Every structure is written in structure tokens, then in C-alpha cells.
């Protein structure tokens, strides 16, 4: 039996295979009509990515497969010369992959500059997010910064106030590390019930890149910290002038002043030419277009920090300083955007991550959490990184409820929705990391549902 909590906090019993009516849920000023409309649109977008109609759709535009290209014939592209090496000095994905893009949700924010778009997780492989597909969260649009005119200022409780050019930073000893970056609001639309009809929107506020830059400690050591130094304020050069306070212990730990992402310089929307990366912690602390670091003895009380980044508990109290991103996982190879095309063999694959360190184990259930099988962890298992898991599976064509459950190296096990709600209630926006359920219909369609 499934138990769905609607927007009023009341529970409705479902029969386990019945999808809760998304129109019962409202959040962020959205209307019932918008949900229905968006849902159809999401399913269309998803269908382009799904195996069921793969051969017939490119970027949502139907095109006919040409039998002339099939064996025993030699396909048309074998008869003509291909593109020249200087046709695309900066390469782009195949036009047949043009449906794999970031998408935003119109009703979520009132402008597209103070807004967010989402990583298309259902179409990604391994653990690395390509630069052009990393979700973007801006409070004042993506700043267009000329690196020649960009400076990083270090001041406050330091022995030497310093100003760095980009050239200065590029000359310093560097580090490269693979980490996920996740918005604290990832999955935040799902607290009060299953709502978003695509994996892109239930979990897509996350990326995982190889980040290169200068260890923040290197720069702070150069400035010299005064004995009273306990906190940093990081500030961005964008129109929002976003600031966040960061405790010194974390700053001297694994934080990086990042200038490169997956081997090339940062993309403008990821903070070019310089951003802070605070690994494993709320994405909002990883200040983009970083221009200033002030060292102080206490956290700053800015509008962002004192009112926005807190978690409202059932008691009416608000938790704050909940910086660490919690242990989470999701199946990505079967998802609303990746419907099944007939019974038989499939690989269940997905990603798991934790701000607490490394992923230790991931279990998969095909019966809504009654029985669990440990998945194979395949590929690198890195600190505060996406970790890829896989499991061979045979679908008999019946309705099934797919789930993944991650465990981290501290022994923490990803909670069910019921467990999470029993301690955190339903009024938070942030840190929604409960076990995801995909309902696979006998038609092969896949839906987002919540079980108790
Ligand atoms: N200067 C600045 N830094 C910022 C933001 C911003 O709007 N301005 N957004 C923050 C938030 S809320 C998140 S989740 C991450 C998102 O990083 P991304 O856009 O590279 O995915 O950047 C953070 N850093
Ligand atoms: Mo965020």
C-alpha cells in the first residue's frame, strides 16, 4: 500500500500501483492546469529520449528511418565525404542528440534570470556531467566577466590583504578533483507529494565535474589568518552579489578556488572565470564569479542566509547551518524519460552520492522496497562524487515499483519518504533526499510515485 501526503499534509492511501493525482499538489504558486500541461510536455520530451520511439524521433521532431540504409545495403553516409576537420572548431553533440538539453520549469520562478534549469540525468552515462549540460542556478543571471578585469580580493582578519588577478591564480600550485555540486533545493518540489513527471526535474539540480583550481587554503595561508578568524564571507560579482558565510574549518579543508571544469575553463554560467567550490555542501555556498573573500570571527547575517537557507520543521522551528548534502540515489536508466520497450533484459543503472564522503553500497528493489538486492558499484568510488551503480534485470512485463537505496561510509542509510517526513515534516524546501520510486506500467511507461 502506498501513502501519499498531499499539500495540506493529509495522507491519502493509494493501492501501490495507482499514481497519485498530481493536481492534488500545489507548490510555488503553480496551478492544477499547469501541472497537467507540463506533465504532457515532459512526457513528450522524455519520449524522444526513450528506447520505445528512439528510431522515430529527433529532438521531438518525427523523422522517418530510411530502410535503404539498413543491411545488406551500404548506408548513404558511406557514399559521400564527411565534414571537414575545420567545420566545427568547437565540437557539438550529434544533431540526433539534440533532445538532451537542460530544461527549466516555467511556473517555478517568475523570471528566467533568477531561476534554475535542470541536468538531463536520464541521458547521462558514467559519473561526469558534460559542461553544456550542468544545471544552472542564478539569482541575477549569468554574469559576462572579462577575466582581464576580474580580481579576487582577500581581506578582513588577515595579516596581508591581497588582490589576485586571474593570471596570479593560474600561476599558483593547482589541484584537480571530481565532486558533485548539488543545489540544496534538489527534489524540493516533492516534499508534499510526487509532482514532477521527469527524472530531470525530480533530481536534476546536480552535476558532477572534474574541478581544477587553487586550494582555498593555499590562498588563505598566503594572506595569513589572524587568531580570531573563524568564518569567511564569499561574494559573487554577478548582479545578485550573492554572499554566503563559510566556517573556517571547511574553508581550510577541501574548498577549491575553481577556474576549470572538465578540462576547459569554467563556462560563463558556472561562474567564469572563478568560482568557489565547497565540496559536498549546499550548492549555494559555491559562490560563482567569486570576487571577494572576507575573513571574520562570526557568520554574516545576510538576507540569503538568515531567511532563505533554513529548513522549517514540524515544530515550527527552523534548522539552520544544514550545509551538508545528504546521502541520496536514483535509478536513471529506467525513468519517465526512459520508458521500457517490451519485456526482457534491461540494465538498471543510476547514481548515488553523499556529502558525507564516499558511497559504500547501493541496493535496488523491484517490488517497492520489500526485497533488496545489492547493486554492482561500477567505476570510481570517490569522495563527495557521483557513484555509478548497475544491476542486470529481466522485466516480465508486469507493473513493478523500482527503488534504489544508498548507504554511505558512515553507515547512514538513505531514508524512505515516511522516515524523512516523520522527522522533518513536509514544509522544508531543502535536503529532500528520500528513496525515489518509479512505477513501471505494463505498457512500459514510467511514473514518479511515492510510497510510505
Ligand atoms: N554569485 C553567485 N553564486 C552562486 C549563485 C548565484 O546566483 N550567484 N547561485 C548559487 C546556487 S543556489 C547554486 S545551487 C550554485 C549552482 O551552481 P551552478 O549554476 O554552476 O550549477 O551556485 C551558487 N553560487
Ligand atoms: Mo541552490
Short mmCIF file of C-alpha atoms and ligand atoms in Angstrom, two decimals:
data_model
loop_
_atom_site.label_atom_id
_atom_site.label_comp_id
_atom_site.label_asym_id
_atom_site.label_seq_id
_atom_site.Cartn_x
_atom_site.Cartn_y
_atom_site.Cartn_z
CA UNK A 1 0.00 0.00 0.00
CA UNK A 2 1.22 3.41 -0.86
CA UNK A 3 0.69 6.51 1.21
CA UNK A 4 0.80 9.89 -0.39
CA UNK A 5 0.87 13.14 1.52
CA UNK A 6 -0.83 16.00 -0.28
CA UNK A 7 -0.18 19.71 0.04
CA UNK A 8 -2.38 20.05 3.13
CA UNK A 9 -0.31 17.42 4.90
CA UNK A 10 -3.17 14.90 4.86
CA UNK A 11 -2.47 11.34 3.84
CA UNK A 12 -4.26 9.53 1.06
CA UNK A 13 -3.97 5.81 0.65
CA UNK A 14 -3.15 4.53 -2.80
CA UNK A 15 -3.18 0.95 -3.90
CA UNK A 16 0.52 0.77 -4.56
CA UNK A 17 0.27 0.85 -8.30
CA UNK A 18 -2.01 3.82 -8.55
CA UNK A 19 -0.37 7.14 -9.27
CA UNK A 20 -1.41 9.99 -7.01
CA UNK A 21 -3.16 12.71 -8.94
CA UNK A 22 -0.51 15.38 -9.37
CA UNK A 23 -3.22 18.01 -9.49
CA UNK A 24 -3.81 17.50 -5.75
CA UNK A 25 -0.42 19.02 -5.10
CA UNK A 26 0.34 22.69 -5.34
CA UNK A 27 3.64 24.35 -4.67
CA UNK A 28 5.38 27.54 -5.65
CA UNK A 29 2.23 29.20 -6.95
CA UNK A 30 1.59 26.59 -9.59
CA UNK A 31 -1.92 25.88 -10.81
CA UNK A 32 -3.51 22.50 -11.44
CA UNK A 33 -3.71 23.26 -15.14
CA UNK A 34 -0.01 23.97 -15.36
CA UNK A 35 0.79 20.60 -13.84
CA UNK A 36 -1.30 18.73 -16.35
CA UNK A 37 0.13 20.71 -19.23
CA UNK A 38 3.70 20.43 -18.11
CA UNK A 39 3.30 16.78 -17.48
CA UNK A 40 2.27 16.12 -21.06
CA UNK A 41 5.14 18.23 -22.27
CA UNK A 42 7.63 16.41 -20.06
CA UNK A 43 6.43 13.07 -21.34
CA UNK A 44 6.84 14.20 -24.94
CA UNK A 45 10.33 15.47 -24.23
CA UNK A 46 11.03 12.19 -22.48
CA UNK A 47 9.72 10.08 -25.28
CA UNK A 48 12.39 11.46 -27.58
CA UNK A 49 14.97 10.05 -25.21
CA UNK A 50 13.29 6.72 -24.62
CA UNK A 51 14.09 3.46 -26.32
CA UNK A 52 10.47 2.93 -27.29
CA UNK A 53 10.48 5.59 -30.00
CA UNK A 54 14.20 6.17 -30.36
CA UNK A 55 14.36 5.50 -34.07
CA UNK A 56 11.44 7.75 -34.88
CA UNK A 57 12.15 11.00 -33.07
CA UNK A 58 14.90 13.56 -33.06
CA UNK A 59 14.54 16.49 -30.70
CA UNK A 60 10.80 16.00 -30.63
CA UNK A 61 10.56 16.21 -34.45
CA UNK A 62 9.46 13.00 -36.12
CA UNK A 63 11.70 11.77 -38.90
CA UNK A 64 11.45 8.55 -40.83
CA UNK A 65 14.13 5.89 -40.66
CA UNK A 66 15.28 5.02 -44.16
CA UNK A 67 15.35 1.25 -44.85
CA UNK A 68 17.79 1.97 -47.68
CA UNK A 69 20.45 2.47 -45.01
CA UNK A 70 19.95 -0.95 -43.46
CA UNK A 71 21.85 -4.18 -44.19
CA UNK A 72 22.60 -5.56 -46.70
CA UNK A 73 22.72 -2.04 -48.23
CA UNK A 74 25.60 0.34 -47.65
CA UNK A 75 24.20 3.43 -45.81
CA UNK A 76 24.08 6.82 -47.56
CA UNK A 77 26.81 8.38 -45.39
CA UNK A 78 29.29 5.81 -46.67
CA UNK A 79 28.95 7.18 -50.22
CA UNK A 80 29.95 10.79 -49.52
CA UNK A 81 32.82 12.60 -47.83
CA UNK A 82 32.10 13.65 -44.28
CA UNK A 83 32.58 17.02 -42.56
CA UNK A 84 35.99 18.66 -42.79
CA UNK A 85 38.20 18.98 -39.72
CA UNK A 86 37.78 22.76 -39.72
CA UNK A 87 33.97 22.68 -39.97
CA UNK A 88 33.50 22.73 -36.19
CA UNK A 89 36.46 24.27 -34.34
CA UNK A 90 34.48 23.77 -31.13
CA UNK A 91 32.61 20.47 -31.45
CA UNK A 92 28.97 19.91 -30.63
CA UNK A 93 26.98 16.73 -29.90
CA UNK A 94 25.38 14.84 -32.78
CA UNK A 95 22.20 16.56 -34.02
CA UNK A 96 20.49 13.24 -33.26
CA UNK A 97 21.10 14.00 -29.56
CA UNK A 98 19.55 17.48 -29.67
CA UNK A 99 16.81 16.47 -27.23
CA UNK A 100 19.45 16.06 -24.49
CA UNK A 101 19.43 19.57 -23.06
CA UNK A 102 18.97 21.44 -19.80
CA UNK A 103 15.36 22.41 -19.23
CA UNK A 104 13.68 24.82 -16.85
CA UNK A 105 10.18 24.71 -15.35
CA UNK A 106 8.22 27.81 -16.29
CA UNK A 107 5.97 28.02 -13.23
CA UNK A 108 8.79 27.57 -10.73
CA UNK A 109 10.17 31.13 -10.86
CA UNK A 110 8.80 34.43 -12.09
CA UNK A 111 11.84 35.29 -14.20
CA UNK A 112 14.34 33.16 -16.09
CA UNK A 113 17.29 35.16 -14.72
CA UNK A 114 16.63 34.44 -11.06
CA UNK A 115 15.88 30.83 -11.84
CA UNK A 116 17.17 27.31 -12.33
CA UNK A 117 17.48 24.75 -15.08
CA UNK A 118 17.99 21.03 -14.68
CA UNK A 119 20.58 18.42 -15.72
CA UNK A 120 19.12 15.71 -18.02
CA UNK A 121 20.22 12.81 -15.79
CA UNK A 122 18.27 10.18 -17.74
CA UNK A 123 20.55 10.67 -20.75
CA UNK A 124 23.90 10.72 -18.95
CA UNK A 125 26.35 7.85 -18.59
CA UNK A 126 29.07 7.21 -16.02
CA UNK A 127 29.60 9.92 -13.40
CA UNK A 128 30.75 13.05 -15.27
CA UNK A 129 28.30 15.76 -16.37
CA UNK A 130 29.29 17.38 -19.68
CA UNK A 131 29.84 21.13 -19.25
CA UNK A 132 26.96 22.14 -21.52
CA UNK A 133 24.52 20.02 -19.51
CA UNK A 134 25.39 21.16 -15.95
CA UNK A 135 22.30 22.62 -14.27
CA UNK A 136 22.45 26.37 -13.69
CA UNK A 137 21.14 28.27 -10.70
CA UNK A 138 21.40 32.04 -10.96
CA UNK A 139 19.97 34.73 -8.69
CA UNK A 140 20.72 37.58 -11.10
CA UNK A 141 21.55 35.93 -14.42
CA UNK A 142 24.94 34.63 -15.57
CA UNK A 143 27.48 37.47 -15.42
CA UNK A 144 29.62 38.10 -18.52
CA UNK A 145 33.00 38.67 -16.86
CA UNK A 146 36.13 39.77 -18.71
CA UNK A 147 38.93 37.79 -16.99
CA UNK A 148 41.38 40.68 -17.59
CA UNK A 149 39.21 42.87 -15.36
CA UNK A 150 38.41 40.24 -12.75
CA UNK A 151 40.03 40.39 -9.32
CA UNK A 152 39.81 38.26 -6.19
CA UNK A 153 40.05 40.33 -3.01
CA UNK A 154 41.02 38.75 0.33
CA UNK A 155 40.54 40.98 3.36
CA UNK A 156 39.27 41.15 6.94
CA UNK A 157 41.03 39.28 9.75
CA UNK A 158 44.20 38.60 7.74
CA UNK A 159 47.83 39.70 8.12
CA UNK A 160 48.02 40.83 4.48
CA UNK A 161 45.08 41.99 2.38
CA UNK A 162 45.59 40.57 -1.11
CA UNK A 163 44.21 41.15 -4.59
CA UNK A 164 44.73 38.41 -7.18
CA UNK A 165 44.43 38.63 -10.95
CA UNK A 166 43.40 35.52 -12.87
CA UNK A 167 46.99 35.30 -14.11
CA UNK A 168 48.23 35.24 -10.49
CA UNK A 169 45.86 32.37 -9.67
CA UNK A 170 46.78 30.39 -12.80
CA UNK A 171 50.46 30.55 -11.77
CA UNK A 172 49.82 29.02 -8.34
CA UNK A 173 50.02 25.31 -7.40
CA UNK A 174 46.79 23.66 -8.59
CA UNK A 175 44.55 20.71 -7.69
CA UNK A 176 42.02 18.69 -9.74
CA UNK A 177 39.25 16.77 -8.05
CA UNK A 178 35.94 15.19 -9.08
CA UNK A 179 33.00 16.33 -6.96
CA UNK A 180 29.25 16.64 -7.30
CA UNK A 181 27.65 20.06 -6.93
CA UNK A 182 24.02 19.95 -5.80
CA UNK A 183 21.51 22.70 -5.07
CA UNK A 184 20.05 22.26 -1.58
CA UNK A 185 16.60 22.51 -3.22
CA UNK A 186 17.16 19.44 -5.41
CA UNK A 187 13.92 17.44 -5.19
CA UNK A 188 12.34 20.23 -3.16
CA UNK A 189 9.11 20.14 -5.19
CA UNK A 190 8.48 16.58 -3.94
CA UNK A 191 8.17 17.16 -0.16
CA UNK A 192 4.38 17.17 -0.19
CA UNK A 193 3.83 14.53 -2.84
CA UNK A 194 5.01 13.18 -6.17
CA UNK A 195 4.73 16.07 -8.58
CA UNK A 196 7.35 16.24 -11.31
CA UNK A 197 6.92 13.79 -14.18
CA UNK A 198 10.57 13.54 -15.20
CA UNK A 199 13.83 12.50 -13.56
CA UNK A 200 15.31 15.72 -14.94
CA UNK A 201 13.04 17.65 -12.57
CA UNK A 202 12.92 15.30 -9.56
CA UNK A 203 16.74 15.09 -9.23
CA UNK A 204 18.36 17.30 -11.89
CA UNK A 205 19.74 20.10 -9.68
CA UNK A 206 23.08 18.27 -9.57
CA UNK A 207 26.22 17.92 -11.64
CA UNK A 208 29.50 16.09 -11.20
CA UNK A 209 32.65 17.54 -12.77
CA UNK A 210 36.39 17.39 -12.52
CA UNK A 211 37.16 20.78 -10.99
CA UNK A 212 40.59 22.38 -11.26
CA UNK A 213 41.89 25.40 -9.40
CA UNK A 214 43.83 26.55 -6.36
CA UNK A 215 43.14 25.11 -2.94
CA UNK A 216 41.47 27.86 -0.87
CA UNK A 217 43.89 27.01 1.94
CA UNK A 218 46.86 27.96 -0.27
CA UNK A 219 45.48 31.47 -0.73
CA UNK A 220 44.40 31.90 2.91
CA UNK A 221 47.85 30.76 4.09
CA UNK A 222 49.38 33.41 1.84
CA UNK A 223 47.16 36.10 3.39
CA UNK A 224 47.83 34.81 6.92
CA UNK A 225 44.84 34.33 9.23
CA UNK A 226 44.53 36.35 12.45
CA UNK A 227 43.95 34.24 15.61
CA UNK A 228 40.31 35.39 15.87
CA UNK A 229 39.46 34.26 12.32
CA UNK A 230 36.53 31.77 12.37
CA UNK A 231 34.36 32.49 9.31
CA UNK A 232 34.62 33.58 5.70
CA UNK A 233 32.19 35.56 3.60
CA UNK A 234 32.37 34.74 -0.12
CA UNK A 235 30.83 37.22 -2.56
CA UNK A 236 30.00 36.95 -6.26
CA UNK A 237 30.48 39.62 -8.94
CA UNK A 238 27.09 38.95 -10.59
CA UNK A 239 24.10 41.30 -10.35
CA UNK A 240 22.80 39.37 -7.30
CA UNK A 241 26.09 39.96 -5.46
CA UNK A 242 25.37 36.69 -3.74
CA UNK A 243 27.18 36.11 -0.45
CA UNK A 244 27.48 33.12 1.88
CA UNK A 245 29.23 32.55 5.19
CA UNK A 246 31.50 29.53 5.39
CA UNK A 247 33.06 28.18 8.59
CA UNK A 248 36.86 28.38 8.54
CA UNK A 249 37.31 24.67 9.23
CA UNK A 250 35.62 23.79 5.91
CA UNK A 251 37.42 26.62 4.09
CA UNK A 252 40.80 25.22 5.18
CA UNK A 253 39.62 21.68 4.36
CA UNK A 254 38.69 20.74 0.81
CA UNK A 255 37.43 24.03 -0.71
CA UNK A 256 38.81 24.98 -4.13
CA UNK A 257 39.05 28.30 -6.00
CA UNK A 258 37.97 26.79 -9.30
CA UNK A 259 38.85 28.12 -12.77
CA UNK A 260 38.42 24.96 -14.86
CA UNK A 261 35.70 22.36 -15.26
CA UNK A 262 36.13 19.02 -17.05
CA UNK A 263 39.40 20.12 -18.59
CA UNK A 264 38.42 23.52 -20.02
CA UNK A 265 37.95 26.91 -18.41
CA UNK A 266 34.68 27.33 -16.49
CA UNK A 267 31.58 28.02 -18.55
CA UNK A 268 30.13 31.54 -18.06
CA UNK A 269 27.04 30.07 -16.42
CA UNK A 270 29.16 28.07 -13.96
CA UNK A 271 31.00 31.19 -12.75
CA UNK A 272 33.71 32.05 -15.32
CA UNK A 273 36.44 32.97 -14.66
CA UNK A 274 36.46 31.96 -10.98
CA UNK A 275 34.12 30.25 -8.55
CA UNK A 276 34.37 28.77 -5.12
CA UNK A 277 33.68 25.05 -4.76
CA UNK A 278 32.59 23.86 -1.31
CA UNK A 279 32.54 20.08 -1.90
CA UNK A 280 29.58 18.09 -0.60
CA UNK A 281 27.82 21.13 0.86
CA UNK A 282 24.78 23.08 -0.35
CA UNK A 283 25.41 24.39 -3.86
CA UNK A 284 24.55 27.94 -2.78
CA UNK A 285 27.88 28.13 -0.87
CA UNK A 286 29.86 27.53 -4.07
CA UNK A 287 29.82 31.22 -5.00
CA UNK A 288 30.21 31.86 -8.73
CA UNK A 289 32.05 34.80 -10.33
CA UNK A 290 33.90 34.96 -6.98
CA UNK A 291 35.30 38.45 -6.37
CA UNK A 292 35.73 38.82 -2.60
CA UNK A 293 36.51 36.77 0.47
CA UNK A 294 36.25 38.50 3.83
CA UNK A 295 37.60 36.80 6.93
CA UNK A 296 35.67 37.41 10.16
CA UNK A 297 35.00 35.98 13.61
CA UNK A 298 31.29 35.16 13.18
CA UNK A 299 28.78 34.29 10.41
CA UNK A 300 27.31 37.21 8.50
CA UNK A 301 23.55 37.74 8.65
CA UNK A 302 22.54 38.47 5.11
CA UNK A 303 19.05 38.19 3.69
CA UNK A 304 20.03 34.98 1.91
CA UNK A 305 21.35 33.26 4.96
CA UNK A 306 19.05 34.26 7.77
CA UNK A 307 15.74 33.78 6.00
CA UNK A 308 16.28 31.59 2.98
CA UNK A 309 18.60 28.71 3.62
CA UNK A 310 16.83 27.18 6.62
CA UNK A 311 14.63 24.09 6.97
CA UNK A 312 11.21 24.54 8.56
CA UNK A 313 10.48 21.66 10.97
CA UNK A 314 7.07 20.33 12.11
CA UNK A 315 7.61 22.06 15.50
CA UNK A 316 7.69 25.41 13.71
CA UNK A 317 11.40 25.76 14.45
CA UNK A 318 13.81 26.29 11.59
CA UNK A 319 17.06 24.36 11.30
CA UNK A 320 19.99 26.41 10.01
CA UNK A 321 23.57 25.65 9.03
CA UNK A 322 22.39 22.41 7.43
CA UNK A 323 25.22 22.64 4.94
CA UNK A 324 25.98 19.01 4.15
CA UNK A 325 24.15 17.40 1.23
CA UNK A 326 22.69 14.14 2.44
CA UNK A 327 23.04 10.59 1.12
CA UNK A 328 20.90 10.11 -1.96
CA UNK A 329 20.49 7.93 -5.06
CA UNK A 330 18.22 7.48 -8.05
CA UNK A 331 17.78 5.00 -10.89
CA UNK A 332 18.47 6.83 -14.17
CA UNK A 333 18.31 4.13 -16.86
CA UNK A 334 14.62 3.48 -16.23
CA UNK A 335 12.82 6.77 -15.66
CA UNK A 336 9.82 8.69 -17.02
CA UNK A 337 12.11 9.83 -19.88
CA UNK A 338 13.34 6.26 -20.40
CA UNK A 339 10.22 4.07 -20.77
CA UNK A 340 10.62 0.34 -21.34
CA UNK A 341 10.08 -1.17 -24.79
CA UNK A 342 8.79 -4.69 -24.22
CA UNK A 343 9.71 -7.37 -21.72
CA UNK A 344 13.19 -8.85 -21.47
CA UNK A 345 16.62 -7.75 -20.39
CA UNK A 346 17.39 -4.25 -19.07
CA UNK A 347 20.24 -2.83 -17.07
CA UNK A 348 19.08 -0.90 -14.01
CA UNK A 349 21.65 1.80 -13.52
CA UNK A 350 21.79 5.00 -11.56
CA UNK A 351 23.83 7.38 -9.45
CA UNK A 352 24.37 7.70 -5.71
CA UNK A 353 26.10 10.49 -3.80
CA UNK A 354 26.73 11.85 -0.34
CA UNK A 355 28.18 14.99 1.19
CA UNK A 356 29.45 12.75 4.00
CA UNK A 357 32.24 11.13 1.96
CA UNK A 358 32.07 8.00 -0.14
CA UNK A 359 29.18 5.76 -1.15
CA UNK A 360 29.58 2.32 0.38
CA UNK A 361 26.67 0.34 -1.03
CA UNK A 362 23.55 0.73 -3.15
CA UNK A 363 20.59 -1.67 -3.03
CA UNK A 364 17.86 -1.98 -5.64
CA UNK A 365 14.28 -3.11 -5.08
CA UNK A 366 11.90 -4.09 -7.88
CA UNK A 367 8.94 -4.58 -5.50
CA UNK A 368 8.55 -1.23 -3.81
CA UNK A 369 11.06 -1.85 -1.03
CA UNK A 370 10.03 -5.29 0.26
CA UNK A 371 13.11 -7.09 -1.09
CA UNK A 372 16.52 -5.59 -1.82
CA UNK A 373 19.46 -6.76 -3.94
CA UNK A 374 22.88 -5.14 -3.67
CA UNK A 375 23.82 -3.47 -6.95
CA UNK A 376 27.26 -3.57 -8.50
CA UNK A 377 29.21 -0.36 -7.94
CA UNK A 378 30.97 0.24 -11.18
CA UNK A 379 33.54 2.90 -11.93
CA UNK A 380 35.39 5.07 -9.44
CA UNK A 381 34.12 5.50 -5.87
CA UNK A 382 35.29 8.99 -4.96
CA UNK A 383 34.83 11.36 -2.05
CA UNK A 384 31.73 13.61 -2.48
CA UNK A 385 31.24 12.45 -6.06
CA UNK A 386 28.51 10.77 -8.04
CA UNK A 387 28.97 6.99 -7.93
CA UNK A 388 27.51 4.81 -10.69
CA UNK A 389 25.69 1.57 -9.81
CA UNK A 390 24.31 -1.09 -12.12
CA UNK A 391 22.26 -4.29 -11.92
CA UNK A 392 21.13 -6.68 -14.66
CA UNK A 393 17.34 -7.13 -14.66
CA UNK A 394 14.72 -9.01 -16.62
CA UNK A 395 11.30 -7.36 -16.93
CA UNK A 396 8.37 -9.78 -17.17
CA UNK A 397 6.02 -7.09 -18.49
CA UNK A 398 4.09 -6.63 -15.22
CA UNK A 399 3.78 -3.45 -13.18
CA UNK A 400 6.76 -3.01 -10.88
CA UNK A 401 7.95 -0.42 -8.36
CA UNK A 402 11.67 0.33 -8.78
CA UNK A 403 13.74 1.88 -6.00
CA UNK A 404 17.39 2.44 -5.11
CA UNK A 405 18.73 2.95 -1.59
CA UNK A 406 22.21 4.29 -0.91
CA UNK A 407 24.40 3.75 2.12
CA UNK A 408 27.46 5.91 2.83
CA UNK A 409 30.76 5.11 4.51
CA UNK A 410 29.47 6.41 7.87
CA UNK A 411 26.76 3.70 7.77
CA UNK A 412 23.93 6.20 7.14
CA UNK A 413 21.14 4.67 5.02
CA UNK A 414 19.03 6.79 2.65
CA UNK A 415 15.57 7.12 4.27
CA UNK A 416 12.12 6.40 2.87
CA UNK A 417 9.74 9.34 2.42
CA UNK A 418 7.85 8.24 5.55
CA UNK A 419 11.06 8.19 7.61
CA UNK A 420 12.15 11.57 6.31
CA UNK A 421 8.74 13.17 6.89
CA UNK A 422 8.48 11.70 10.40
CA UNK A 423 11.45 13.84 11.49
CA UNK A 424 11.46 16.74 9.04
CA UNK A 425 7.75 17.15 8.27
CA UNK A 426 6.74 18.48 4.85
CA UNK A 427 7.42 22.22 4.98
CA UNK A 428 11.07 22.25 4.05
CA UNK A 429 12.29 23.09 0.58
CA UNK A 430 15.80 21.80 1.12
CA UNK A 431 17.50 18.46 1.75
CA UNK A 432 14.81 16.21 0.33
CA UNK A 433 16.81 13.01 -0.14
CA UNK A 434 14.28 10.20 0.33
CA UNK A 435 14.20 6.98 -1.70
CA UNK A 436 12.72 7.56 -5.18
CA UNK A 437 10.10 5.18 -6.58
CA UNK A 438 9.49 4.66 -10.29
CA UNK A 439 6.25 2.88 -11.15
CA UNK A 440 6.70 0.89 -14.36
CA UNK A 441 3.32 0.36 -16.05
CA UNK A 442 2.68 -2.80 -18.08
CA UNK A 443 2.75 -0.50 -21.13
CA UNK A 444 6.37 0.29 -20.26
CA UNK A 445 5.60 3.87 -19.27
CA UNK A 446 7.34 5.01 -16.10
CA UNK A 447 5.82 7.32 -13.48
CA UNK A 448 7.05 9.15 -10.40
CA UNK A 449 5.14 7.89 -7.31
CA UNK A 450 5.65 7.98 -3.56
CA UNK A 451 5.20 5.06 -1.17
CA UNK A 452 5.01 5.08 2.59
N1 LIG B 1 27.45 34.61 -7.44
C1 LIG B 1 26.55 33.62 -7.39
N2 LIG B 1 26.93 32.42 -6.94
C2 LIG B 1 26.06 31.39 -6.87
C3 LIG B 1 24.71 31.57 -7.24
C4 LIG B 1 24.33 32.84 -7.74
O1 LIG B 1 23.18 33.08 -8.13
N3 LIG B 1 25.28 33.84 -7.78
N4 LIG B 1 23.83 30.53 -7.07
C5 LIG B 1 24.20 29.52 -6.07
C6 LIG B 1 23.34 28.36 -6.02
S1 LIG B 1 21.89 28.49 -5.14
C7 LIG B 1 23.74 27.14 -6.51
S2 LIG B 1 22.82 25.76 -6.32
C8 LIG B 1 25.01 27.01 -7.27
C9 LIG B 1 24.72 26.47 -8.65
O2 LIG B 1 25.88 26.35 -9.42
P1 LIG B 1 25.75 26.13 -10.98
O3 LIG B 1 24.87 27.20 -11.55
O4 LIG B 1 27.14 26.13 -11.50
O5 LIG B 1 25.09 24.77 -11.16
O6 LIG B 1 25.69 28.25 -7.42
C10 LIG B 1 25.64 29.06 -6.26
N5 LIG B 1 26.51 30.18 -6.43
MO1 LIG B 2 20.95 26.37 -4.88
#
